[in-house]
Amino acid sequence: MSTTRSWSRTRSRHCALTFRGRSWFVEDLGSTNGTFLNGSQVDGTAALGYGDEIQVGEVRLRLERGRR
């Protein structure tokens, strides 16, 4: 799955979200202001759990389980 969304105050390649095995991961791509996971700055790659919040600039994303 790939999704693209532009926000005026966020770089176009700030972080990457990937799904490997059975888990989601977030990776900061060397952004100036950092990528944050639940309020802590991501250094490299971090595993995500349901309910986790990713912050990129003023944008916040929450990982939620979809309906089956």
Short mmCIF file of N, CA and C in Angstrom, two decimals:
data_model
loop_
_atom_site.label_atom_id
_atom_site.label_comp_id
_atom_site.label_asym_id
_atom_site.label_seq_id
_atom_site.Cartn_x
_atom_site.Cartn_y
_atom_site.Cartn_z
N MET A 1 0.84 -1.17 0.00
CA MET A 1 0.00 0.00 0.00
C MET A 1 0.89 1.23 0.00
N SER A 2 0.50 2.21 -0.76
CA SER A 2 1.23 3.47 -0.81
C SER A 2 0.23 4.61 -0.80
N THR A 3 0.54 5.64 -0.04
CA THR A 3 -0.34 6.79 -0.01
C THR A 3 0.49 8.06 -0.03
N THR A 4 -0.02 9.07 -0.68
CA THR A 4 0.68 10.35 -0.77
C THR A 4 -0.27 11.46 -0.37
N ARG A 5 0.20 12.35 0.47
CA ARG A 5 -0.59 13.50 0.89
C ARG A 5 0.38 14.64 1.12
N SER A 6 0.05 15.83 0.64
CA SER A 6 0.92 16.99 0.81
C SER A 6 0.36 17.93 1.86
N TRP A 7 1.22 18.40 2.73
CA TRP A 7 0.90 19.43 3.69
C TRP A 7 1.91 20.54 3.49
N SER A 8 1.47 21.76 3.53
CA SER A 8 2.32 22.89 3.18
C SER A 8 3.54 23.04 4.08
N ARG A 9 3.49 22.59 5.31
CA ARG A 9 4.61 22.78 6.24
C ARG A 9 5.39 21.50 6.52
N THR A 10 5.17 20.49 5.72
CA THR A 10 5.85 19.21 5.92
C THR A 10 6.58 18.81 4.64
N ARG A 11 7.83 18.38 4.79
CA ARG A 11 8.60 17.93 3.63
C ARG A 11 7.93 16.76 2.95
N SER A 12 8.16 16.62 1.66
CA SER A 12 7.51 15.55 0.92
C SER A 12 8.06 14.16 1.28
N ARG A 13 9.29 14.09 1.77
CA ARG A 13 9.88 12.80 2.15
C ARG A 13 10.43 12.92 3.57
N HIS A 14 9.55 13.00 4.51
CA HIS A 14 9.92 13.20 5.90
C HIS A 14 10.18 11.86 6.61
N CYS A 15 9.26 10.91 6.39
CA CYS A 15 9.40 9.59 7.01
C CYS A 15 8.77 8.54 6.10
N ALA A 16 9.08 7.29 6.40
CA ALA A 16 8.51 6.17 5.63
C ALA A 16 7.77 5.25 6.58
N LEU A 17 6.60 4.78 6.14
CA LEU A 17 5.85 3.76 6.86
C LEU A 17 5.92 2.48 6.05
N THR A 18 6.35 1.40 6.67
CA THR A 18 6.47 0.13 5.96
C THR A 18 5.82 -0.98 6.77
N PHE A 19 5.35 -2.00 6.06
CA PHE A 19 4.77 -3.19 6.69
C PHE A 19 5.66 -4.37 6.35
N ARG A 20 6.25 -4.99 7.38
CA ARG A 20 7.14 -6.13 7.19
C ARG A 20 6.69 -7.26 8.10
N GLY A 21 6.57 -8.44 7.51
CA GLY A 21 6.10 -9.58 8.31
C GLY A 21 4.67 -9.33 8.75
N ARG A 22 4.49 -9.10 10.03
CA ARG A 22 3.15 -8.81 10.57
C ARG A 22 3.12 -7.49 11.31
N SER A 23 4.12 -6.61 11.06
CA SER A 23 4.23 -5.38 11.83
C SER A 23 4.45 -4.16 10.95
N TRP A 24 4.01 -3.00 11.45
CA TRP A 24 4.27 -1.71 10.82
C TRP A 24 5.48 -1.07 11.47
N PHE A 25 6.25 -0.30 10.66
CA PHE A 25 7.42 0.41 11.14
C PHE A 25 7.41 1.83 10.59
N VAL A 26 7.98 2.76 11.36
CA VAL A 26 8.18 4.13 10.89
C VAL A 26 9.68 4.39 10.88
N GLU A 27 10.15 5.06 9.83
CA GLU A 27 11.57 5.40 9.71
C GLU A 27 11.70 6.87 9.35
N ASP A 28 12.47 7.61 10.13
CA ASP A 28 12.76 9.00 9.80
C ASP A 28 13.75 9.00 8.64
N LEU A 29 13.51 9.84 7.65
CA LEU A 29 14.36 9.88 6.44
C LEU A 29 15.35 11.03 6.48
N GLY A 30 15.87 11.33 7.66
CA GLY A 30 16.86 12.39 7.79
C GLY A 30 16.24 13.77 7.81
N SER A 31 15.02 13.87 8.28
CA SER A 31 14.32 15.16 8.30
C SER A 31 14.98 16.13 9.27
N THR A 32 14.83 17.41 9.00
CA THR A 32 15.43 18.45 9.83
C THR A 32 14.82 18.49 11.22
N ASN A 33 13.50 18.43 11.31
CA ASN A 33 12.82 18.57 12.60
C ASN A 33 12.44 17.25 13.25
N GLY A 34 12.71 16.16 12.60
CA GLY A 34 12.47 14.85 13.20
C GLY A 34 11.07 14.31 13.01
N THR A 35 10.97 13.03 13.29
CA THR A 35 9.71 12.29 13.31
C THR A 35 9.53 11.82 14.74
N PHE A 36 8.32 11.95 15.28
CA PHE A 36 8.07 11.60 16.67
C PHE A 36 7.06 10.48 16.76
N LEU A 37 7.32 9.56 17.67
CA LEU A 37 6.42 8.44 17.94
C LEU A 37 6.01 8.52 19.40
N ASN A 38 4.74 8.79 19.63
CA ASN A 38 4.21 8.93 21.00
C ASN A 38 5.01 9.95 21.80
N GLY A 39 5.42 11.04 21.15
CA GLY A 39 6.12 12.13 21.82
C GLY A 39 7.63 12.00 21.88
N SER A 40 8.19 10.86 21.49
CA SER A 40 9.64 10.65 21.51
C SER A 40 10.18 10.65 20.08
N GLN A 41 11.33 11.30 19.89
CA GLN A 41 11.90 11.39 18.55
C GLN A 41 12.39 10.02 18.09
N VAL A 42 12.06 9.68 16.84
CA VAL A 42 12.48 8.41 16.24
C VAL A 42 13.92 8.55 15.77
N ASP A 43 14.77 7.63 16.19
CA ASP A 43 16.15 7.59 15.75
C ASP A 43 16.30 6.34 14.89
N GLY A 44 16.26 6.50 13.59
CA GLY A 44 16.30 5.34 12.69
C GLY A 44 14.92 4.80 12.44
N THR A 45 14.71 3.52 12.78
CA THR A 45 13.43 2.85 12.54
C THR A 45 12.83 2.40 13.87
N ALA A 46 11.50 2.52 13.99
CA ALA A 46 10.81 2.09 15.21
C ALA A 46 9.57 1.28 14.84
N ALA A 47 9.32 0.23 15.61
CA ALA A 47 8.12 -0.59 15.42
C ALA A 47 6.91 0.16 15.93
N LEU A 48 5.78 -0.05 15.25
CA LEU A 48 4.53 0.61 15.63
C LEU A 48 3.55 -0.40 16.20
N GLY A 49 2.73 0.07 17.14
CA GLY A 49 1.64 -0.73 17.68
C GLY A 49 0.34 0.03 17.48
N TYR A 50 -0.78 -0.69 17.56
CA TYR A 50 -2.07 -0.03 17.39
C TYR A 50 -2.27 1.02 18.48
N GLY A 51 -2.74 2.19 18.07
CA GLY A 51 -2.93 3.30 18.99
C GLY A 51 -1.75 4.25 19.04
N ASP A 52 -0.61 3.86 18.46
CA ASP A 52 0.56 4.74 18.43
C ASP A 52 0.28 5.98 17.59
N GLU A 53 0.90 7.09 17.99
CA GLU A 53 0.74 8.35 17.26
C GLU A 53 2.08 8.80 16.70
N ILE A 54 2.10 9.06 15.40
CA ILE A 54 3.28 9.57 14.70
C ILE A 54 3.05 11.06 14.46
N GLN A 55 4.06 11.88 14.78
CA GLN A 55 3.94 13.31 14.50
C GLN A 55 5.07 13.74 13.57
N VAL A 56 4.67 14.43 12.50
CA VAL A 56 5.57 14.97 11.49
C VAL A 56 5.19 16.43 11.33
N GLY A 57 6.01 17.33 11.86
CA GLY A 57 5.63 18.74 11.84
C GLY A 57 4.34 18.93 12.60
N GLU A 58 3.36 19.56 11.97
CA GLU A 58 2.06 19.79 12.62
C GLU A 58 1.07 18.65 12.36
N VAL A 59 1.48 17.65 11.61
CA VAL A 59 0.60 16.55 11.22
C VAL A 59 0.75 15.38 12.20
N ARG A 60 -0.38 14.85 12.65
CA ARG A 60 -0.38 13.69 13.54
C ARG A 60 -1.16 12.56 12.88
N LEU A 61 -0.58 11.37 12.94
CA LEU A 61 -1.20 10.17 12.38
C LEU A 61 -1.31 9.13 13.49
N ARG A 62 -2.43 8.42 13.54
CA ARG A 62 -2.61 7.38 14.55
C ARG A 62 -2.84 6.05 13.83
N LEU A 63 -2.12 5.02 14.28
CA LEU A 63 -2.27 3.68 13.70
C LEU A 63 -3.44 2.99 14.40
N GLU A 64 -4.45 2.63 13.62
CA GLU A 64 -5.62 1.96 14.17
C GLU A 64 -5.90 0.68 13.40
N ARG A 65 -6.46 -0.27 14.10
CA ARG A 65 -6.82 -1.54 13.48
C ARG A 65 -8.08 -1.34 12.64
N GLY A 66 -8.04 -1.82 11.39
CA GLY A 66 -9.20 -1.71 10.50
C GLY A 66 -10.23 -2.79 10.79
N ARG A 67 -11.38 -2.60 10.25
CA ARG A 67 -12.44 -3.61 10.39
C ARG A 67 -12.16 -4.77 9.45
N ARG A 68 -12.51 -5.94 9.88
CA ARG A 68 -12.32 -7.14 9.04
C ARG A 68 -13.62 -7.58 8.46
#
